[in-house]
Every structure is written in structure tokens, then in C-alpha cells.
PDB file of C-alpha atoms in Angstrom:
ATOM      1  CA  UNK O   1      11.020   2.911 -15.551  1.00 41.00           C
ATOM      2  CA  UNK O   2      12.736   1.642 -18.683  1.00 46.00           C
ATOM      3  CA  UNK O   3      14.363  -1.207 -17.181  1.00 51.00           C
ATOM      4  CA  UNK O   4      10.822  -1.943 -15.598  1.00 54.00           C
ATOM      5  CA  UNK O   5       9.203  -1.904 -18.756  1.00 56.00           C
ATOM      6  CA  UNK O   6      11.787  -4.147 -20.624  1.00 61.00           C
ATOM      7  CA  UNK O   7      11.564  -6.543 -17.875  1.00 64.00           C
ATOM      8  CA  UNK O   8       7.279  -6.711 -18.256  1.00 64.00           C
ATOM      9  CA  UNK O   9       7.876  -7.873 -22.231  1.00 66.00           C
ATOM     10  CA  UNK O  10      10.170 -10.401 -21.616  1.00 76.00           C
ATOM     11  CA  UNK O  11       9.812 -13.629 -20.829  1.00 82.00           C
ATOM     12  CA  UNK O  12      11.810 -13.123 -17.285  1.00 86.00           C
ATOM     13  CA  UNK O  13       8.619 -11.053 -16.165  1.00 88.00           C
ATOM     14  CA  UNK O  14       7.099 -14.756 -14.990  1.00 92.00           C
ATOM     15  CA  UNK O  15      10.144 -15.545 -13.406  1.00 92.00           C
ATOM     16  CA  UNK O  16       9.986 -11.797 -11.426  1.00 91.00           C
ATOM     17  CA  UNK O  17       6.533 -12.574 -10.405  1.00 93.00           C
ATOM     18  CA  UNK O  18       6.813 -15.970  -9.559  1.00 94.00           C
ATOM     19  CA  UNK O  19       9.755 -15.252  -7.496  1.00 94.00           C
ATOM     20  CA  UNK O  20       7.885 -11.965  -5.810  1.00 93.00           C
ATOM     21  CA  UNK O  21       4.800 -13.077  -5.223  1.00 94.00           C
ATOM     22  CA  UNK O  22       6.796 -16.315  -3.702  1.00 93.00           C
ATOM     23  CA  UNK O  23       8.560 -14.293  -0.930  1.00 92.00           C
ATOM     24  CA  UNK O  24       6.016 -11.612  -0.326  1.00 89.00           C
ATOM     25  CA  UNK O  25       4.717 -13.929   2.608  1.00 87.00           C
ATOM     26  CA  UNK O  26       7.700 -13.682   4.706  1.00 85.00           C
ATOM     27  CA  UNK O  27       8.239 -10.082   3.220  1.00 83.00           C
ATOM     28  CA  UNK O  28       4.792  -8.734   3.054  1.00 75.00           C
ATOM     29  CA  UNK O  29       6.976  -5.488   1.839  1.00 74.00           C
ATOM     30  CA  UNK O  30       7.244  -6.838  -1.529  1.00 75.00           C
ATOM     31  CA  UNK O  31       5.142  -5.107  -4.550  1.00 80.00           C
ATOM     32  CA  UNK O  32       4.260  -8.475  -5.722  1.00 87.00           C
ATOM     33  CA  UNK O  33       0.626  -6.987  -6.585  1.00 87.00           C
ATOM     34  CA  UNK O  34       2.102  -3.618  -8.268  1.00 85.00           C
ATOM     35  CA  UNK O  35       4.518  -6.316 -10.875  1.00 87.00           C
ATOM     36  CA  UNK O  36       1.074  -8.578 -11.584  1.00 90.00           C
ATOM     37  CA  UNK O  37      -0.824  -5.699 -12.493  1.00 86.00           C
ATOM     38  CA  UNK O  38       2.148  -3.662 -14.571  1.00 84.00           C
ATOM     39  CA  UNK O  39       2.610  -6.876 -16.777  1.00 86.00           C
ATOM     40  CA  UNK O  40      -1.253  -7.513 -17.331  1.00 87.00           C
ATOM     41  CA  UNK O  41      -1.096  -3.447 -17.966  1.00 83.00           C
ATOM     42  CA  UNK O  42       1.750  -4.821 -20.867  1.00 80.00           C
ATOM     43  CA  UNK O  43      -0.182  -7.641 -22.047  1.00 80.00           C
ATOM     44  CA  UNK O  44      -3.472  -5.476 -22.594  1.00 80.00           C
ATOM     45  CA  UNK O  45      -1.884  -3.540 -25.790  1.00 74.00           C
ATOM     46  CA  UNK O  46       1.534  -5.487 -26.527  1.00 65.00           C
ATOM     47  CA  UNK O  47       1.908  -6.835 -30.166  1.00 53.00           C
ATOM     48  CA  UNK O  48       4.001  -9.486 -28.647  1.00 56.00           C
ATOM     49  CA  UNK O  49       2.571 -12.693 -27.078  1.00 67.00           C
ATOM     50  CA  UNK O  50       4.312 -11.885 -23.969  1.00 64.00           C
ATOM     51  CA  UNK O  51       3.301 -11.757 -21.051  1.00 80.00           C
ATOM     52  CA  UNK O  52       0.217 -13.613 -21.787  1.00 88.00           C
ATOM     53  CA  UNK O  53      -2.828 -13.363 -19.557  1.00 90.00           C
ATOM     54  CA  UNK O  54      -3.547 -16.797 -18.718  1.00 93.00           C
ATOM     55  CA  UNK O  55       0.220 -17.795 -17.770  1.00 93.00           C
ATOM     56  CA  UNK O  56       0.715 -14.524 -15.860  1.00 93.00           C
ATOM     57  CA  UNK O  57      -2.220 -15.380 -14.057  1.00 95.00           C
ATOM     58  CA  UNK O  58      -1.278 -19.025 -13.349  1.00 96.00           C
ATOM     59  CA  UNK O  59       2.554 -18.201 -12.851  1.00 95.00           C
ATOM     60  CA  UNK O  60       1.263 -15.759  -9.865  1.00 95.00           C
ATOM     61  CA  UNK O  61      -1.346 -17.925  -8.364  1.00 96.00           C
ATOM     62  CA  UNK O  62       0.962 -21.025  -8.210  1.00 97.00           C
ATOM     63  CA  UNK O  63       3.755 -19.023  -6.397  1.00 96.00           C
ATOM     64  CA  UNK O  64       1.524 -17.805  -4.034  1.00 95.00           C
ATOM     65  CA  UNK O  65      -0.226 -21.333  -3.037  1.00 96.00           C
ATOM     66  CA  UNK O  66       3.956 -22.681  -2.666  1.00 96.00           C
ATOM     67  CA  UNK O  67       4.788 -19.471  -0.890  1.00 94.00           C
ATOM     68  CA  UNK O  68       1.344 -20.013   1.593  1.00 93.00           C
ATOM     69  CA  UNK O  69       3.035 -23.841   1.745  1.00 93.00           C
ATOM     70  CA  UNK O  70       6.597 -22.797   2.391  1.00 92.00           C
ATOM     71  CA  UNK O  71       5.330 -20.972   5.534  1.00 88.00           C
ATOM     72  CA  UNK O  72       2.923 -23.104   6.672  1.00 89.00           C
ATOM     73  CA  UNK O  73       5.286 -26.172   7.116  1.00 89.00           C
ATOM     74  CA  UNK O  74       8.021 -23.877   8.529  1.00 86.00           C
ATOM     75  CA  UNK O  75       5.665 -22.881  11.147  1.00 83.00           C
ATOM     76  CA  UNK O  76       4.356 -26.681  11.290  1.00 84.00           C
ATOM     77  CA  UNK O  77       7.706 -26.782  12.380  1.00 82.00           C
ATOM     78  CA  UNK O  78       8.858 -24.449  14.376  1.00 75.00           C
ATOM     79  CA  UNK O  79       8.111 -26.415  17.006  1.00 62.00           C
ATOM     80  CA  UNK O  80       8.817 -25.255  21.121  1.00 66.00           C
ATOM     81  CA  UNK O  81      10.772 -21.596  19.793  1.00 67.00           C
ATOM     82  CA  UNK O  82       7.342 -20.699  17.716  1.00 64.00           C
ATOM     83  CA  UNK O  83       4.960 -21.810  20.353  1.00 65.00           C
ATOM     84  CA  UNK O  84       7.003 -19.952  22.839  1.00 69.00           C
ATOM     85  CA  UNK O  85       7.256 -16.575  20.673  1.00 64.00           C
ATOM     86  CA  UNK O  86       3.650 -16.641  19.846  1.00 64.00           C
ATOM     87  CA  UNK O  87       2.703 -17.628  23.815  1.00 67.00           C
ATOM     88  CA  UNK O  88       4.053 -14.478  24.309  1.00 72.00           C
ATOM     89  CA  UNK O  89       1.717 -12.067  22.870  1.00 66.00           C
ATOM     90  CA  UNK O  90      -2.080 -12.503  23.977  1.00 71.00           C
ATOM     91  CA  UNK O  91      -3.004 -11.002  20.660  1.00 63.00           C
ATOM     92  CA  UNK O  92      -1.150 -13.445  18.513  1.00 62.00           C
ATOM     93  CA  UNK O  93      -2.841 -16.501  20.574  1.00 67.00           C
ATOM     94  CA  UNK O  94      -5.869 -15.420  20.665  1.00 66.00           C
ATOM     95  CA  UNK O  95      -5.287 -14.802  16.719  1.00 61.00           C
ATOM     96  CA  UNK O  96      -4.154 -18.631  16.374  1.00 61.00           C
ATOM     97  CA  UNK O  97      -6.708 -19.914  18.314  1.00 64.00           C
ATOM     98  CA  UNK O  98      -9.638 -17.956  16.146  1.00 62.00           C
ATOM     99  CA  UNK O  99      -7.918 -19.247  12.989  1.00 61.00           C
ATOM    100  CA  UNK O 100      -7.902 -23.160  14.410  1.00 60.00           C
ATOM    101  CA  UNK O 101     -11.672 -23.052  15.338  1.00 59.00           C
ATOM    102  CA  UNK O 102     -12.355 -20.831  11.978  1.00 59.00           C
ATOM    103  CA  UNK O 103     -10.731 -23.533   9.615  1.00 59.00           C
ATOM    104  CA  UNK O 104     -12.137 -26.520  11.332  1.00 55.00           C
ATOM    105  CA  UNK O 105     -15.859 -25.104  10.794  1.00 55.00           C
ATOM    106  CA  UNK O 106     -15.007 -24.887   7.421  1.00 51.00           C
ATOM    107  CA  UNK O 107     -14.918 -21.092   7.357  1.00 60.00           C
ATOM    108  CA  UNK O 108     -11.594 -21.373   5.463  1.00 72.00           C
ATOM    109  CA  UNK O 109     -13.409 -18.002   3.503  1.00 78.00           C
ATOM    110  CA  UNK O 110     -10.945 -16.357   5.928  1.00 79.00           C
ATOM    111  CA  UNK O 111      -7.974 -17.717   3.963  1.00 82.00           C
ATOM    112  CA  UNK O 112      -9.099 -16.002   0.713  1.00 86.00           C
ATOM    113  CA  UNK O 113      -9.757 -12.530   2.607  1.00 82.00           C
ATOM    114  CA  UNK O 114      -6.924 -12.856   3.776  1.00 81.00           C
ATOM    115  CA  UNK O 115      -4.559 -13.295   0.972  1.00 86.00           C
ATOM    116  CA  UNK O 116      -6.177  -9.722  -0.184  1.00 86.00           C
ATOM    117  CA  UNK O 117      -5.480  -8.242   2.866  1.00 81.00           C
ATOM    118  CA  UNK O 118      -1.816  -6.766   3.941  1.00 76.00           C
ATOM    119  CA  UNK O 119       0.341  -8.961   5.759  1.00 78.00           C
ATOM    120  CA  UNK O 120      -2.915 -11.000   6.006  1.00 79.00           C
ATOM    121  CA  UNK O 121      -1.412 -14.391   4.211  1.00 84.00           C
ATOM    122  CA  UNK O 122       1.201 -14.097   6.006  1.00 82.00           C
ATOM    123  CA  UNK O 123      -0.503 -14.241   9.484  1.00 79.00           C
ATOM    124  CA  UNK O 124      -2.627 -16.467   8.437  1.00 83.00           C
ATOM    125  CA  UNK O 125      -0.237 -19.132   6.463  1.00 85.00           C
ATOM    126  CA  UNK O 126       1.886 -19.080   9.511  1.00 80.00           C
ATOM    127  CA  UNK O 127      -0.744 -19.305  11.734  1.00 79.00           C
ATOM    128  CA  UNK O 128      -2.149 -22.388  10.277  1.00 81.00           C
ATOM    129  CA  UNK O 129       0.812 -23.960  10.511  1.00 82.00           C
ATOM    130  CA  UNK O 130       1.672 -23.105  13.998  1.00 77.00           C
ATOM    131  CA  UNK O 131      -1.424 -23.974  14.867  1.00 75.00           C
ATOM    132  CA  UNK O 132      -1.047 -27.644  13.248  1.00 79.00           C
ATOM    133  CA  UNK O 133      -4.477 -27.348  10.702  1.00 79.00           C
ATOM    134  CA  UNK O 134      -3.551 -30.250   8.399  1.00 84.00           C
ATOM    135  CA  UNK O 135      -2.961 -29.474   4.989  1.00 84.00           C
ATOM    136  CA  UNK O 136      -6.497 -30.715   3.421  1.00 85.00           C
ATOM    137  CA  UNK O 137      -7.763 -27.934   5.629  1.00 82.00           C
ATOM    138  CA  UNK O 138      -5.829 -25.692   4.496  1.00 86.00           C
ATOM    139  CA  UNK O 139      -4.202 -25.881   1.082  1.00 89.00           C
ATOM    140  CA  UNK O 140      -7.861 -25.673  -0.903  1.00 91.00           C
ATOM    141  CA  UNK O 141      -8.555 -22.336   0.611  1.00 90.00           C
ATOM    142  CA  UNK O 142      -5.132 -21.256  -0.474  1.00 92.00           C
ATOM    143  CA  UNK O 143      -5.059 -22.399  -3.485  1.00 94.00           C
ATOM    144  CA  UNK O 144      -8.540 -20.774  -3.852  1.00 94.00           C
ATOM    145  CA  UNK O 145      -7.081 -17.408  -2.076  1.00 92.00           C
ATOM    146  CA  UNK O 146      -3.835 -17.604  -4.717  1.00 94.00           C
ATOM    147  CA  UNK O 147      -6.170 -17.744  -7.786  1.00 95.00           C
ATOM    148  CA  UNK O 148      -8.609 -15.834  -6.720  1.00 94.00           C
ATOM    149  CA  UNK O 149      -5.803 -12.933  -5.504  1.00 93.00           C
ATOM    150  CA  UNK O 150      -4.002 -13.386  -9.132  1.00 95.00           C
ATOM    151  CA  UNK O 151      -7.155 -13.121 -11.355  1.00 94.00           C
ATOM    152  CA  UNK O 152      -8.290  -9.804  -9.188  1.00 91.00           C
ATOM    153  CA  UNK O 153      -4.771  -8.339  -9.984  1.00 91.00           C
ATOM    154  CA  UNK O 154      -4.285  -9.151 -13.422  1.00 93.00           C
ATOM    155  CA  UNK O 155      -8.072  -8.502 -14.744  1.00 91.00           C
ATOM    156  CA  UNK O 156      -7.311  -5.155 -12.773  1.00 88.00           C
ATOM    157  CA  UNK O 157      -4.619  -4.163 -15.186  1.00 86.00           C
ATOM    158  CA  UNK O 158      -5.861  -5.691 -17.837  1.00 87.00           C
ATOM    159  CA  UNK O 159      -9.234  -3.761 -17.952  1.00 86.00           C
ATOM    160  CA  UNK O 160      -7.802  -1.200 -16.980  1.00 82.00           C
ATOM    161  CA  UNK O 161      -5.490  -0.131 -19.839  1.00 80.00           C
ATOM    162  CA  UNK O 162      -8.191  -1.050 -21.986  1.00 78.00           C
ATOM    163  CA  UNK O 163     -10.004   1.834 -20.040  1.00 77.00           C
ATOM    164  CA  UNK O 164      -7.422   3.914 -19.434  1.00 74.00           C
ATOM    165  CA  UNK O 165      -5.001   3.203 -22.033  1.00 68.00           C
ATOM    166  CA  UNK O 166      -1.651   1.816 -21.092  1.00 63.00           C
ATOM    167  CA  UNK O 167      -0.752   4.583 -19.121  1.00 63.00           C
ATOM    168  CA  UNK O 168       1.186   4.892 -15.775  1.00 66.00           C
ATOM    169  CA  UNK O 169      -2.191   6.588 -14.724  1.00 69.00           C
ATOM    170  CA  UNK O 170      -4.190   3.283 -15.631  1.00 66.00           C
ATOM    171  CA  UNK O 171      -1.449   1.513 -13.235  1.00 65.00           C
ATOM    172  CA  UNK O 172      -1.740   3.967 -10.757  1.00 73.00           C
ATOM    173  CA  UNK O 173      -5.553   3.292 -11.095  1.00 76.00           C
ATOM    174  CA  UNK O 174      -5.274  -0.276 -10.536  1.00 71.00           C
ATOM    175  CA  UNK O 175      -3.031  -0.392  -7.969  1.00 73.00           C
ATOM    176  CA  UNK O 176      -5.374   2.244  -6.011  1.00 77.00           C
ATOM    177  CA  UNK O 177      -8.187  -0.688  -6.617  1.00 79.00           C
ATOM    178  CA  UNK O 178      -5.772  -3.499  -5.591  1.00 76.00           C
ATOM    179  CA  UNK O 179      -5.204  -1.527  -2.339  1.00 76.00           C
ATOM    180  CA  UNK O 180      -8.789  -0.292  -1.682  1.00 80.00           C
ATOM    181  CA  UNK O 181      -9.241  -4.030  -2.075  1.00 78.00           C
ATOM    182  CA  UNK O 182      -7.338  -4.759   0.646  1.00 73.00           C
ATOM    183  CA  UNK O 183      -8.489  -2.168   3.281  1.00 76.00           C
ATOM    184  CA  UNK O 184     -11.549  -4.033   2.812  1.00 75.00           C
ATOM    185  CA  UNK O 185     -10.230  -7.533   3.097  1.00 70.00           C
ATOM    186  CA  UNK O 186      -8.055  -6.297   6.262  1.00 66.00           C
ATOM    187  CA  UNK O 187     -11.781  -4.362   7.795  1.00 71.00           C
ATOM    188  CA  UNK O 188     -13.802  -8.280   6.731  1.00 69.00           C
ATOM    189  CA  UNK O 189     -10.748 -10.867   8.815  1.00 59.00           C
ATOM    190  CA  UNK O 190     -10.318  -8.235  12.160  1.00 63.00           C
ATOM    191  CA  UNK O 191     -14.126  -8.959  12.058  1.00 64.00           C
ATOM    192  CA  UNK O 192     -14.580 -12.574  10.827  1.00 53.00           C
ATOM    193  CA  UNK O 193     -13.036 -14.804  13.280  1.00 45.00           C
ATOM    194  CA  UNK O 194     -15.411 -12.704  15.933  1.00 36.00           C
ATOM    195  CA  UNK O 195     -18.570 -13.871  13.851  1.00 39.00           C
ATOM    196  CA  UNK O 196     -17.248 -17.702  14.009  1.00 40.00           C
ATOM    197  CA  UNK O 197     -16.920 -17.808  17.304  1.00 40.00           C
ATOM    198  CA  UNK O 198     -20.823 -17.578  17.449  1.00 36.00           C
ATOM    199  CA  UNK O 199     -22.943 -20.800  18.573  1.00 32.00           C
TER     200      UNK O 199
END
């Protein structure tokens, strides 16, 4: 806990989250969420001018648009291996497939549920990609998901130490928010591509 809370008022913490909230889409395992919303817990009641909101926010929403990239163009080209792994499970192509026809209808809402949901921006990231949606169908809605993601997390610990105090509780509290969030986002995508599938 000490070392954690040295690391949140330094200036390293935007390196930490850049760098987690970077890899979290190939390791969706990652507490990229938990870091963004212990250093906006910090910057609530910290004398010091760091971290500061609007650069933790930034720093976190940028590394998530380049992760979202990073996989995208991998699975752009992954070429035969991917098609073949993903040919493989019905699920998983029937998944791509719903994503193609969602994006090109402009329903590229999906992308920004997504990103809230667990392993969701991964899936989907990788699925545009693999799926070969071109990047000015898909890079607005992830840069819309990233920022949209990042300002969720950090006004979450942000309001709520200034409700709760700057507390492990008030972190505990936002994080519980941060993951109710995303039982809903997962609930709104399983149904989504269904509803844009409609004539």
C-alpha cells in the first residue's frame, strides 16, 4: 500500500497508467481502471500538483486509443493464422461478422460500450481489425470510447474522495461503480449487435 501510494504522487504515476491502460487490451487482467481511479482518488486532496486531473485523464485516454490501434493493426494483420483461428469458433465469427455490419451502419456506439465492458475492447479492437473495418471507421469511436472510459474513471475517484474522503473505502466505492459500470456495458454489446441486425 505504501509503495502504491508513493507511486500515485509522483510523476511516474502517468507513466504506470499510460503503460497499463496500454496493455490491458491484450491483458484484459490488468487493473488499469483500479490505478486511474487511485490517482484521481490522490489528486482530489493532494497539496501537490501531481497527478493532475486533466493530464491523468488525457495520459489514460491516449494509451487506450494506441493500445485499441496496436491491436487492431496486429489483427489487420494477422492475416491466414487469424482468419483460420477465428473460422474456428462459430461464436467468434458470428461475433466478427456483427461487428463488420455494426460499424459500417455507423453504430460504432458499440465501440464505446465496449471499452467499459470486460475484455470488451479487446474483442472488439481485434475484431475490427480482423475483420478489415478501415481505420476512419474505427479510430473515432475509439478515441471517443478511450476518453469517454478515462473521464468515467477519473471523475469516479475524484468525486468520490470528495464524498467519501480519501479513503481506501472511497476507492473501494469507485471501483464497485467502475465495475457495476461494466456489467452494464457487457449486458448493452451481448444485446446490441442483435438490434443492428434489424431492417
Amino acid at each position: 500500500m505504501e509503495s502504491l501510494g508513493a507511486l500515485v504522487g509522483s510523476p511516474w504515476i502517468y507513466a504506470a497508467v499510460a503503460l497499463s491502460v496500454l496493455l490491458d487490451v491484450f491483458l484484459p487482467v490488468l487493473p488499469s481502471g483500479v490505478l486511474v481511479i487511485a490517482a484521481a482518488t490522490a489528486a482530489a486532496t493532494a497539496a501537490a500538483d501531481v497527478p493532475d486531473i486533466l493530464v491523468l485523464t488525457l495520459c489514460a485516454a491516449t494509451a487506450s486509443v494506441l493500445g485499441d490501434l496496436v491491436a487492431w493493426r496486429l489483427a489487420w494483420r494477422g492475416g491466414p493464422r487469424l482468419d483460420r483461428a477465428i473460422a474456428r469458433s462459430r461464436r467468434l465469427t458470428r461475433a466478427q461478422e456483427r461487428l463488420g455490419v455494426t460499424l459500417v451502419r455507423g453504430g460504432g456506439a458499440l465501440v464505446v460500450l465496449a471499452r467499459f465492458a470486460p475484455a470488451g475492447r479487446s474483442l472488439v479492437s481485434l475484431g475490427a481489425g480482423a475483420a478489415r473495418r478501415r481505420a476512419r471507421e474505427f479510430l473515432p469511436w475509439s478515441a471517443l470510447a478511450g476518453l469517454s472510459w478515462a473521464a468515467y474513471s477519473v471523475a469516479l475517484g475524484y468525486f468520490g474522495a470528495h464524498w467519501l474522503g480519501a479513503t481506501w473505502l472511497a476507492t473501494a466505492v469507485s471501483v464497485g461503480a467502475l465495475f457495476g459500470a461494466g456489467a452494464g456495458a457487457a449486458f448493452l454489446v451481448r444485446r446490441r449487435p442483435l438490434h443492428s441486425e434489424a431492417p
